[in-house]
mmCIF file of C-alpha atoms and ligand atoms in Angstrom:
data_model
loop_
_atom_site.group_PDB
_atom_site.id
_atom_site.type_symbol
_atom_site.label_atom_id
_atom_site.label_comp_id
_atom_site.label_asym_id
_atom_site.label_seq_id
_atom_site.Cartn_x
_atom_site.Cartn_y
_atom_site.Cartn_z
ATOM 1 C CA MET A 1 128.685 7.732 82.237
ATOM 2 C CA ASN A 2 125.641 9.000 84.362
ATOM 3 C CA HIS A 3 127.323 11.339 87.174
ATOM 4 C CA GLN A 4 123.764 11.799 89.188
ATOM 5 C CA ASN A 5 125.821 10.720 92.391
ATOM 6 C CA GLU A 6 128.147 13.136 92.352
ATOM 7 C CA ILE A 7 125.678 16.169 91.919
ATOM 8 C CA MET A 8 123.865 14.840 94.589
ATOM 9 C CA ILE A 9 126.970 14.829 96.928
ATOM 10 C CA LYS A 10 127.488 18.539 96.597
ATOM 11 C CA GLU A 11 125.108 19.189 98.829
ATOM 12 C CA ASP A 12 127.390 18.118 101.296
ATOM 13 C CA THR A 13 129.562 20.565 100.371
ATOM 14 C CA THR A 14 129.137 23.488 100.257
ATOM 15 C CA ASP A 15 131.232 25.310 102.551
ATOM 16 C CA GLU A 16 134.438 27.248 101.253
ATOM 17 C CA ASN A 17 133.228 26.713 98.022
ATOM 18 C CA GLY A 18 133.056 29.637 96.346
ATOM 19 C CA LEU A 19 129.680 30.948 96.139
ATOM 20 C CA ASN A 20 129.694 34.897 95.452
ATOM 21 C CA THR A 21 130.885 36.507 97.951
ATOM 22 C CA MET A 22 129.109 40.303 96.680
ATOM 23 C CA SER A 23 126.693 40.156 98.873
ATOM 24 C CA ASP A 24 123.348 40.620 96.446
ATOM 25 C CA GLN A 25 122.572 44.085 97.354
ATOM 26 C CA GLU A 26 126.491 45.170 96.396
ATOM 27 C CA ASN A 27 125.245 43.532 93.490
ATOM 28 C CA THR A 28 122.182 45.456 93.426
ATOM 29 C CA LYS A 29 124.193 49.082 93.235
ATOM 30 C CA LYS A 30 126.381 47.481 90.313
ATOM 31 C CA GLY A 31 123.061 46.980 87.991
ATOM 32 C CA LEU A 32 124.076 43.087 88.990
ATOM 33 C CA GLY A 33 120.153 42.663 90.592
ATOM 34 C CA GLU A 34 117.337 40.310 88.638
ATOM 35 C CA LYS A 35 116.561 42.471 86.392
ATOM 36 C CA TRP A 36 118.470 44.119 82.725
ATOM 37 C CA PRO A 37 118.457 48.010 82.338
ATOM 38 C CA GLU A 38 116.556 47.231 79.180
ATOM 39 C CA PRO A 39 114.334 44.491 77.889
ATOM 40 C CA THR A 40 115.592 42.084 76.297
ATOM 41 C CA VAL A 41 115.761 41.876 72.639
ATOM 42 C CA ARG A 42 116.797 37.734 70.972
ATOM 43 C CA VAL A 43 119.234 38.631 68.665
ATOM 44 C CA GLN A 44 118.067 35.804 66.570
ATOM 45 C CA SER A 45 114.131 36.888 66.895
ATOM 46 C CA LEU A 46 115.676 40.508 65.290
ATOM 47 C CA ALA A 47 117.941 38.172 62.701
ATOM 48 C CA GLU A 48 114.753 36.619 61.539
ATOM 49 C CA SER A 49 112.490 39.258 61.153
ATOM 50 C CA ASN A 50 114.116 39.909 57.270
ATOM 51 C CA LEU A 51 115.558 43.386 58.350
ATOM 52 C CA ALA A 52 116.839 45.101 55.605
ATOM 53 C CA THR A 53 119.734 46.790 58.718
ATOM 54 C CA VAL A 54 120.210 46.034 61.813
ATOM 55 C CA PRO A 55 118.549 48.407 64.240
ATOM 56 C CA ASP A 56 120.697 51.813 65.345
ATOM 57 C CA ARG A 57 121.404 49.158 69.375
ATOM 58 C CA TYR A 58 123.452 47.389 66.718
ATOM 59 C CA ILE A 59 125.538 50.639 64.865
ATOM 60 C CA LYS A 60 129.265 50.572 66.317
ATOM 61 C CA PRO A 61 131.010 54.013 65.679
ATOM 62 C CA PRO A 62 132.457 54.225 62.737
ATOM 63 C CA SER A 63 136.179 53.436 64.556
ATOM 64 C CA GLU A 64 135.144 50.109 66.082
ATOM 65 C CA ARG A 65 133.752 48.774 62.849
ATOM 66 C CA PRO A 66 135.275 45.573 61.759
ATOM 67 C CA ASP A 67 137.629 46.459 58.759
ATOM 68 C CA GLN A 68 135.696 45.807 55.032
ATOM 69 C CA THR A 69 138.179 43.189 53.170
ATOM 70 C CA ILE A 70 137.345 40.875 56.421
ATOM 71 C CA ILE A 71 133.614 40.526 55.883
ATOM 72 C CA ILE A 72 134.234 38.277 53.203
ATOM 73 C CA ASN A 73 136.022 35.325 55.360
ATOM 74 C CA HIS A 74 138.974 35.899 53.041
ATOM 75 C CA GLN A 75 142.621 36.285 54.978
ATOM 76 C CA PRO A 76 144.102 39.589 54.152
ATOM 77 C CA LYS A 77 147.509 39.970 53.124
ATOM 78 C CA THR A 78 148.887 42.057 56.322
ATOM 79 C CA ALA A 79 147.241 39.343 58.438
ATOM 80 C CA ALA A 80 148.639 35.883 56.991
ATOM 81 C CA ILE A 81 149.589 34.829 60.150
ATOM 82 C CA ASN A 82 149.188 31.477 61.576
ATOM 83 C CA ILE A 83 147.649 31.290 64.982
ATOM 84 C CA PRO A 84 150.717 28.243 66.248
ATOM 85 C CA VAL A 85 149.760 24.785 67.017
ATOM 86 C CA VAL A 86 150.142 22.602 69.407
ATOM 87 C CA ASP A 87 150.394 19.341 69.788
ATOM 88 C CA LEU A 88 149.498 18.327 73.032
ATOM 89 C CA ASN A 89 149.771 14.430 72.885
ATOM 90 C CA SER A 90 153.392 14.800 71.558
ATOM 91 C CA LEU A 91 154.101 17.847 74.167
ATOM 92 C CA PHE A 92 153.650 15.471 76.908
ATOM 93 C CA SER A 93 155.599 12.627 75.099
ATOM 94 C CA GLY A 94 158.933 14.989 75.367
ATOM 95 C CA ASN A 95 158.863 16.902 72.247
ATOM 96 C CA LYS A 96 160.362 20.593 72.758
ATOM 97 C CA GLU A 97 159.355 22.241 70.215
ATOM 98 C CA GLU A 98 156.145 21.696 71.344
ATOM 99 C CA ARG A 99 156.155 22.466 74.031
ATOM 100 C CA GLU A 100 158.912 25.824 73.048
ATOM 101 C CA ARG A 101 156.022 26.893 69.967
ATOM 102 C CA MET A 102 153.780 26.821 73.561
ATOM 103 C CA SER A 103 155.565 28.575 75.486
ATOM 104 C CA GLU A 104 155.907 31.250 72.889
ATOM 105 C CA ALA A 105 152.327 31.873 72.072
ATOM 106 C CA CYS A 106 151.590 31.863 75.834
ATOM 107 C CA ARG A 107 154.592 35.265 75.878
ATOM 108 C CA GLU A 108 153.349 37.043 73.413
ATOM 109 C CA PHE A 109 149.913 36.690 72.588
ATOM 110 C CA GLY A 110 148.362 33.595 74.611
ATOM 111 C CA PHE A 111 146.917 32.812 71.833
ATOM 112 C CA PHE A 112 147.293 29.003 69.863
ATOM 113 C CA GLN A 113 145.134 25.729 69.326
ATOM 114 C CA VAL A 114 145.781 22.336 70.835
ATOM 115 C CA ILE A 115 145.457 19.386 68.913
ATOM 116 C CA ASN A 116 145.885 15.448 69.928
ATOM 117 C CA HIS A 117 144.211 17.072 73.358
ATOM 118 C CA GLY A 118 143.113 13.660 74.556
ATOM 119 C CA VAL A 119 139.113 14.346 74.496
ATOM 120 C CA ARG A 120 137.438 12.863 71.917
ATOM 121 C CA PRO A 121 135.997 14.368 68.035
ATOM 122 C CA GLU A 122 132.975 12.068 68.655
ATOM 123 C CA LEU A 123 132.302 14.329 71.761
ATOM 124 C CA MET A 124 132.879 17.499 70.329
ATOM 125 C CA GLU A 125 130.732 17.090 67.407
ATOM 126 C CA ALA A 126 128.174 16.395 70.108
ATOM 127 C CA ALA A 127 128.237 19.809 72.553
ATOM 128 C CA ARG A 128 128.494 21.632 68.873
ATOM 129 C CA GLU A 129 124.866 19.886 67.028
ATOM 130 C CA ALA A 130 123.377 19.576 70.687
ATOM 131 C CA TRP A 131 123.112 23.781 71.024
ATOM 132 C CA ARG A 132 122.853 23.889 67.138
ATOM 133 C CA SER A 133 118.899 22.177 67.400
ATOM 134 C CA PHE A 134 118.954 24.093 70.728
ATOM 135 C CA PHE A 135 119.254 27.450 69.712
ATOM 136 C CA ASN A 136 116.751 26.661 66.763
ATOM 137 C CA LEU A 137 114.255 25.549 69.118
ATOM 138 C CA PRO A 138 110.868 28.764 68.910
ATOM 139 C CA VAL A 139 112.168 31.113 71.291
ATOM 140 C CA GLU A 140 109.354 30.763 73.100
ATOM 141 C CA ALA A 141 111.599 27.006 74.387
ATOM 142 C CA LYS A 142 114.856 29.152 74.957
ATOM 143 C CA GLU A 143 112.493 31.580 77.457
ATOM 144 C CA VAL A 144 112.264 29.542 80.333
ATOM 145 C CA TYR A 145 115.951 29.907 80.863
ATOM 146 C CA SER A 146 116.407 34.022 80.067
ATOM 147 C CA ASN A 147 118.939 35.282 82.540
ATOM 148 C CA SER A 148 119.107 37.678 84.475
ATOM 149 C CA PRO A 149 122.620 40.033 85.131
ATOM 150 C CA SER A 150 122.771 38.727 88.987
ATOM 151 C CA THR A 151 124.347 35.482 88.017
ATOM 152 C CA TYR A 152 124.457 36.008 83.606
ATOM 153 C CA GLU A 153 123.206 31.672 84.303
ATOM 154 C CA GLY A 154 121.432 31.050 81.512
ATOM 155 C CA TYR A 155 119.680 32.125 78.201
ATOM 156 C CA GLY A 156 120.810 35.963 77.517
ATOM 157 C CA SER A 157 121.070 38.494 75.188
ATOM 158 C CA ARG A 158 124.573 41.138 76.314
ATOM 159 C CA LEU A 159 127.298 41.554 78.476
ATOM 160 C CA GLY A 160 126.563 44.898 80.969
ATOM 161 C CA VAL A 161 124.112 46.666 82.643
ATOM 162 C CA GLU A 162 124.548 50.549 80.993
ATOM 163 C CA LYS A 163 121.736 51.376 79.636
ATOM 164 C CA GLY A 164 122.117 53.133 75.558
ATOM 165 C CA ALA A 165 125.056 50.405 75.572
ATOM 166 C CA ILE A 166 124.957 49.551 71.707
ATOM 167 C CA LEU A 167 124.875 45.771 71.993
ATOM 168 C CA ASP A 168 126.426 43.136 70.280
ATOM 169 C CA TRP A 169 125.206 40.997 67.326
ATOM 170 C CA ASN A 170 124.676 37.290 69.425
ATOM 171 C CA ASP A 171 122.842 35.418 72.493
ATOM 172 C CA TYR A 172 124.006 32.732 74.352
ATOM 173 C CA TYR A 173 123.491 30.305 77.095
ATOM 174 C CA PHE A 174 125.709 31.120 80.298
ATOM 175 C CA LEU A 175 126.282 27.355 82.806
ATOM 176 C CA HIS A 176 128.711 26.185 85.209
ATOM 177 C CA TYR A 177 129.940 22.928 85.900
ATOM 178 C CA LEU A 178 132.144 24.348 88.802
ATOM 179 C CA PRO A 179 132.718 24.108 91.950
ATOM 180 C CA LEU A 180 129.904 21.417 92.139
ATOM 181 C CA VAL A 181 127.532 23.233 94.398
ATOM 182 C CA LEU A 182 126.839 25.652 91.667
ATOM 183 C CA LYS A 183 126.327 23.436 89.006
ATOM 184 C CA ASP A 184 122.782 22.877 88.562
ATOM 185 C CA LEU A 185 121.255 20.905 85.901
ATOM 186 C CA ASN A 186 117.676 22.132 86.613
ATOM 187 C CA LYS A 187 119.755 25.683 85.206
ATOM 188 C CA TRP A 188 120.254 24.048 81.589
ATOM 189 C CA PRO A 189 118.463 23.168 78.763
ATOM 190 C CA SER A 190 116.211 20.091 78.596
ATOM 191 C CA ILE A 191 115.769 19.533 74.762
ATOM 192 C CA PRO A 192 117.344 18.278 73.091
ATOM 193 C CA SER A 193 116.649 15.260 74.969
ATOM 194 C CA ASN A 194 120.684 14.689 75.450
ATOM 195 C CA ILE A 195 121.645 17.605 75.546
ATOM 196 C CA ARG A 196 122.817 17.001 79.567
ATOM 197 C CA GLU A 197 124.998 13.978 79.223
ATOM 198 C CA VAL A 198 126.880 15.375 76.178
ATOM 199 C CA MET A 199 127.510 18.438 78.333
ATOM 200 C CA ASP A 200 127.793 17.338 81.536
ATOM 201 C CA GLU A 201 130.324 13.776 79.590
ATOM 202 C CA TYR A 202 132.512 17.168 78.041
ATOM 203 C CA GLY A 203 133.006 19.718 81.364
ATOM 204 C CA GLU A 204 134.128 16.982 82.765
ATOM 205 C CA GLU A 205 136.723 16.694 79.809
ATOM 206 C CA LEU A 206 137.004 20.784 79.347
ATOM 207 C CA VAL A 207 138.098 20.596 83.244
ATOM 208 C CA LYS A 208 140.852 17.663 82.277
ATOM 209 C CA LEU A 209 142.029 19.350 79.631
ATOM 210 C CA GLY A 210 142.563 23.312 81.466
ATOM 211 C CA GLU A 211 144.606 20.339 84.248
ATOM 212 C CA ARG A 212 147.387 19.670 81.529
ATOM 213 C CA LEU A 213 146.991 23.016 80.416
ATOM 214 C CA THR A 214 148.045 24.522 83.281
ATOM 215 C CA ARG A 215 151.172 21.608 84.211
ATOM 216 C CA VAL A 216 152.688 23.100 81.368
ATOM 217 C CA LEU A 217 152.012 26.811 81.742
ATOM 218 C CA SER A 218 153.750 26.471 84.904
ATOM 219 C CA SER A 219 156.648 24.233 84.000
ATOM 220 C CA ASN A 220 157.112 26.757 81.078
ATOM 221 C CA LEU A 221 157.351 29.435 83.350
ATOM 222 C CA GLY A 222 160.124 27.246 86.024
ATOM 223 C CA LEU A 223 157.913 27.122 88.542
ATOM 224 C CA LYS A 224 156.630 23.119 90.092
ATOM 225 C CA GLU A 225 153.741 21.343 87.489
ATOM 226 C CA GLU A 226 150.854 21.899 90.488
ATOM 227 C CA GLN A 227 151.586 25.284 91.105
ATOM 228 C CA LEU A 228 148.881 27.131 89.192
ATOM 229 C CA LYS A 229 146.800 25.242 89.610
ATOM 230 C CA GLU A 230 147.825 25.726 93.734
ATOM 231 C CA ALA A 231 147.315 29.165 92.108
ATOM 232 C CA PHE A 232 143.348 28.578 91.153
ATOM 233 C CA GLY A 233 142.745 27.000 94.832
ATOM 234 C CA GLY A 234 144.044 23.580 93.782
ATOM 235 C CA GLU A 235 140.781 20.760 94.167
ATOM 236 C CA ALA A 236 138.218 24.343 93.852
ATOM 237 C CA VAL A 237 139.373 25.519 91.058
ATOM 238 C CA GLY A 238 135.710 27.264 88.777
ATOM 239 C CA ALA A 239 134.967 26.557 85.414
ATOM 240 C CA CYS A 240 132.276 27.388 83.243
ATOM 241 C CA MET A 241 130.366 28.103 79.828
ATOM 242 C CA ARG A 242 129.911 30.022 76.871
ATOM 243 C CA VAL A 243 127.802 29.052 74.372
ATOM 244 C CA ASN A 244 127.911 31.739 71.527
ATOM 245 C CA TYR A 245 125.194 31.915 69.016
ATOM 246 C CA TYR A 246 125.690 34.316 66.417
ATOM 247 C CA PRO A 247 123.034 34.655 63.750
ATOM 248 C CA LYS A 248 123.180 36.331 60.113
ATOM 249 C CA CYS A 249 123.353 39.307 60.396
ATOM 250 C CA PRO A 250 122.448 41.559 57.077
ATOM 251 C CA ARG A 251 124.766 44.110 57.331
ATOM 252 C CA PRO A 252 127.703 42.226 59.080
ATOM 253 C CA GLU A 253 129.812 45.417 58.344
ATOM 254 C CA LEU A 254 128.298 47.919 60.554
ATOM 255 C CA ALA A 255 128.462 45.496 63.364
ATOM 256 C CA LEU A 256 130.682 42.739 65.345
ATOM 257 C CA GLY A 257 129.294 39.219 67.369
ATOM 258 C CA LEU A 258 131.467 39.611 70.233
ATOM 259 C CA SER A 259 133.738 43.676 70.558
ATOM 260 C CA PRO A 260 136.819 43.279 71.259
ATOM 261 C CA HIS A 261 138.033 41.943 74.933
ATOM 262 C CA SER A 262 139.845 40.147 76.980
ATOM 263 C CA ASP A 263 138.922 37.184 78.498
ATOM 264 C CA PRO A 264 138.875 38.360 82.426
ATOM 265 C CA GLY A 265 139.011 34.169 83.607
ATOM 266 C CA GLY A 266 142.027 31.471 83.431
ATOM 267 C CA ILE A 267 142.242 29.724 80.530
ATOM 268 C CA THR A 268 139.435 29.725 77.292
ATOM 269 C CA ILE A 269 139.056 26.643 76.258
ATOM 270 C CA LEU A 270 137.140 27.365 72.278
ATOM 271 C CA LEU A 271 135.435 25.099 70.108
ATOM 272 C CA PRO A 272 134.914 26.806 67.190
ATOM 273 C CA ASP A 273 131.910 26.683 65.391
ATOM 274 C CA ASP A 274 133.707 23.887 61.335
ATOM 275 C CA LYS A 275 132.568 25.794 58.804
ATOM 276 C CA VAL A 276 131.982 29.370 59.626
ATOM 277 C CA VAL A 277 135.038 31.255 60.282
ATOM 278 C CA GLY A 278 134.420 34.755 63.255
ATOM 279 C CA LEU A 279 137.111 34.363 65.629
ATOM 280 C CA GLN A 280 139.568 37.546 65.150
ATOM 281 C CA VAL A 281 142.664 38.011 67.588
ATOM 282 C CA ARG A 282 144.619 41.137 67.884
ATOM 283 C CA TYR A 283 148.455 41.093 66.883
ATOM 284 C CA GLY A 284 149.412 44.576 66.618
ATOM 285 C CA ASP A 285 147.167 46.868 65.027
ATOM 286 C CA THR A 286 145.502 44.066 62.701
ATOM 287 C CA TRP A 287 143.223 41.655 63.900
ATOM 288 C CA ILE A 288 143.927 38.384 62.598
ATOM 289 C CA THR A 289 140.537 35.563 61.259
ATOM 290 C CA VAL A 290 141.283 32.387 63.740
ATOM 291 C CA ASN A 291 141.259 29.085 60.542
ATOM 292 C CA SER A 292 141.259 26.041 62.871
ATOM 293 C CA HIS A 293 143.340 23.006 62.546
ATOM 294 C CA PRO A 294 140.285 20.034 62.328
ATOM 295 C CA HIS A 295 139.422 18.516 65.407
ATOM 296 C CA ALA A 296 141.842 21.726 67.104
ATOM 297 C CA PHE A 297 140.507 23.663 70.169
ATOM 298 C CA ILE A 298 140.900 27.436 69.905
ATOM 299 C CA VAL A 299 142.974 27.687 73.581
ATOM 300 C CA ASN A 300 143.323 31.616 75.184
ATOM 301 C CA LEU A 301 144.883 33.255 78.174
ATOM 302 C CA GLY A 302 142.779 35.261 80.705
ATOM 303 C CA ASP A 303 142.966 38.836 82.529
ATOM 304 C CA GLN A 304 143.552 35.819 85.524
ATOM 305 C CA ILE A 305 146.490 34.666 84.037
ATOM 306 C CA GLN A 306 148.815 37.638 83.407
ATOM 307 C CA ILE A 307 147.969 38.193 86.468
ATOM 308 C CA LEU A 308 149.098 35.441 87.839
ATOM 309 C CA SER A 309 152.759 35.022 85.719
ATOM 310 C CA ASN A 310 153.094 39.114 86.603
ATOM 311 C CA SER A 311 152.560 39.660 83.374
ATOM 312 C CA ILE A 312 155.338 37.499 81.482
ATOM 313 C CA TYR A 313 152.602 35.636 80.552
ATOM 314 C CA LYS A 314 149.544 37.276 78.005
ATOM 315 C CA SER A 315 145.942 37.882 78.286
ATOM 316 C CA SER A 316 143.962 38.124 74.465
ATOM 317 C CA GLU A 317 141.864 40.488 72.995
ATOM 318 C CA HIS A 318 139.898 39.188 70.415
ATOM 319 C CA ARG A 319 136.075 39.595 69.448
ATOM 320 C CA VAL A 320 133.412 37.655 66.993
ATOM 321 C CA ILE A 321 132.619 39.363 63.403
ATOM 322 C CA VAL A 322 130.267 37.842 62.335
ATOM 323 C CA ASN A 323 128.442 36.989 58.128
ATOM 324 C CA SER A 324 125.015 37.825 55.946
ATOM 325 C CA GLN A 325 125.247 34.339 54.758
ATOM 326 C CA LYS A 326 125.494 31.416 58.183
ATOM 327 C CA GLU A 327 125.105 31.702 61.467
ATOM 328 C CA ARG A 328 128.313 30.254 63.430
ATOM 329 C CA VAL A 329 127.797 28.362 66.999
ATOM 330 C CA SER A 330 130.414 28.652 69.252
ATOM 331 C CA LEU A 331 131.410 27.449 72.960
ATOM 332 C CA ALA A 332 133.741 28.537 74.653
ATOM 333 C CA PHE A 333 135.018 27.012 78.337
ATOM 334 C CA PHE A 334 136.740 28.943 80.763
ATOM 335 C CA TYR A 335 138.999 27.127 83.623
ATOM 336 C CA ASN A 336 139.442 29.426 86.148
ATOM 337 C CA PRO A 337 140.878 30.514 89.540
ATOM 338 C CA LYS A 338 138.579 29.422 92.423
ATOM 339 C CA SER A 339 135.972 32.524 92.600
ATOM 340 C CA ASP A 340 136.575 33.968 96.564
ATOM 341 C CA ILE A 341 140.890 33.478 96.495
ATOM 342 C CA PRO A 342 142.900 36.801 96.088
ATOM 343 C CA ILE A 343 144.924 36.371 92.813
ATOM 344 C CA GLN A 344 148.269 37.830 92.356
ATOM 345 C CA PRO A 345 151.777 37.947 91.204
ATOM 346 C CA LEU A 346 153.071 34.006 92.439
ATOM 347 C CA GLN A 347 156.232 35.193 94.580
ATOM 348 C CA GLN A 348 158.707 33.193 92.047
ATOM 349 C CA LEU A 349 157.875 35.381 89.996
ATOM 350 C CA VAL A 350 158.037 38.188 91.953
ATOM 351 C CA THR A 351 161.555 40.267 92.265
ATOM 352 C CA SER A 352 162.357 43.464 93.674
ATOM 353 C CA THR A 353 163.779 44.865 89.833
ATOM 354 C CA ASN A 354 160.545 43.065 88.630
ATOM 355 C CA PRO A 355 158.134 43.675 91.282
ATOM 356 C CA PRO A 356 154.344 42.778 91.343
ATOM 357 C CA LEU A 357 152.221 43.941 88.409
ATOM 358 C CA TYR A 358 148.882 43.887 90.315
ATOM 359 C CA PRO A 359 147.271 44.038 94.092
ATOM 360 C CA PRO A 360 145.714 41.399 94.529
ATOM 361 C CA MET A 361 142.037 40.711 93.968
ATOM 362 C CA SER A 362 139.575 37.486 94.056
ATOM 363 C CA PHE A 363 138.333 36.802 90.881
ATOM 364 C CA ASP A 364 134.669 37.096 91.901
ATOM 365 C CA GLU A 365 134.873 40.799 92.545
ATOM 366 C CA TYR A 366 137.260 40.704 88.752
ATOM 367 C CA ARG A 367 134.676 39.787 86.984
ATOM 368 C CA LEU A 368 131.822 42.308 87.845
ATOM 369 C CA PHE A 369 134.093 45.147 84.933
ATOM 370 C CA ILE A 370 132.747 43.203 82.597
ATOM 371 C CA ARG A 371 129.709 41.430 83.450
ATOM 372 C CA THR A 372 128.572 44.931 84.207
ATOM 373 C CA GLN A 373 130.980 47.396 81.490
ATOM 374 C CA GLY A 374 130.211 44.235 78.895
ATOM 375 C CA PRO A 375 133.996 44.031 76.386
ATOM 376 C CA ARG A 376 136.100 47.077 76.422
ATOM 377 C CA GLY A 377 138.990 45.611 74.777
ATOM 378 C CA LYS A 378 142.386 44.882 77.407
ATOM 379 C CA SER A 379 141.310 48.187 79.932
ATOM 380 C CA TYR A 380 140.432 46.280 82.854
ATOM 381 C CA VAL A 381 143.420 44.479 82.768
ATOM 382 C CA GLU A 382 145.562 47.357 82.009
ATOM 383 C CA SER A 383 144.224 49.541 84.399
ATOM 384 C CA HIS A 384 144.213 46.659 86.638
ATOM 385 C CA ILE A 385 147.964 48.657 88.038
ATOM 386 C CA SER A 386 149.557 48.108 91.371
ATOM 387 C CA PRO A 387 149.655 51.242 92.827
ATOM 388 C CA LEU A 388 154.121 52.126 92.795
ATOM 389 C CA ASP A 389 155.987 51.204 96.491
ATOM 390 C CA ASN A 390 158.391 53.818 97.378
HETATM 391 C C1 LIG W 1 134.495 34.064 74.633
HETATM 392 C C2 LIG W 1 135.220 34.208 73.281
HETATM 393 C C3 LIG W 1 135.064 33.393 70.967
HETATM 394 C C4 LIG W 1 133.806 32.493 69.575
HETATM 395 O O1 LIG W 1 133.363 34.338 74.446
HETATM 396 O O2 LIG W 1 134.637 34.932 75.267
HETATM 397 O O3 LIG W 1 135.810 35.025 72.722
HETATM 398 O O4 LIG W 1 134.278 32.416 68.520
HETATM 399 N N1 LIG W 1 133.849 33.827 71.786
HETATM 400 O O5 LIG W 1 132.799 33.184 69.982
HETATM 401 NI NI1 LIG W 2 135.977 36.343 74.838
#
């Protein structure tokens, strides 16, 4: 399908379409200007230079290192809990058990996987393969798309702008789908030759899936189906994607592919690597390695959902481990609220005994936490608490 027309029309809809509400000056003050605090090092280049160990910048303090037993890709016995699988087709045909399974997963730890979700497996495969080819290009070809902290769009190698921070073992590519005014195909790679077309269709399908998920999330809270989408800004919702590339790591027991974090936005729909595990979800004191079902998407709830649901739903804390054998590619699609409207607990979920736990804040403002300070577990949502009402 050709979306050229849609892309042309966007020029006329620039008003109220969620352009960054932070002024450039404010962003620059926070370190989110055009420059990273240190020269950018591509992790893939490090990995390809056959180092015996990893540079100090990637060595986590002992307490944050992954558990040795997990590195060999076997599930430790204590963590043999499977991520719930929800059959969306069956759920939408009225299967109450599927609905209940999803509801429980959202309340308990904000993580589940969906099958029969309506996205063609060939499209999923094509998207993953297009990005694999992109990351296999020589580094000079990728540098053209090098990103900066001001928008994060493009080819990047760090999250956060703190000088001297310990970095994660990954490179990534970040791009926008919605609002249309932020969708700029010139900022997307042009090689491999099919990547823009494939990703355009992929984005369209994932927005539809995100929308269907919000309907179930809403009705499982006893709200009308459209409620969450309306709280996200209705037709003005946002959508963006982060493609993660985790190169082989010579010392996987010392580093992390992505440090513990919860996603700052709405709903994340992850297409994991079909051959290499790496994603882990925190469950109490343990980290569970996710073994995904074939053709499944992994869904996890972000902080904006925890906030809107007044903590009935939980955003999940997760991280990624690396290995020395095989690189890993994953596509994280983020279905987000419109970025400049205040997000706060929904009226219907607030009572005198259940006061609102979070003050209003726009997503633009909220995501500055992770964009400046990098991944820090669930600390942002946990410290974003309403002052006590007297
Ligand atoms: C992310 C993320 C997980 C993965 O991009 O936010 O958590 O498996 N990715 O790459
Ligand atoms: Ni994440």
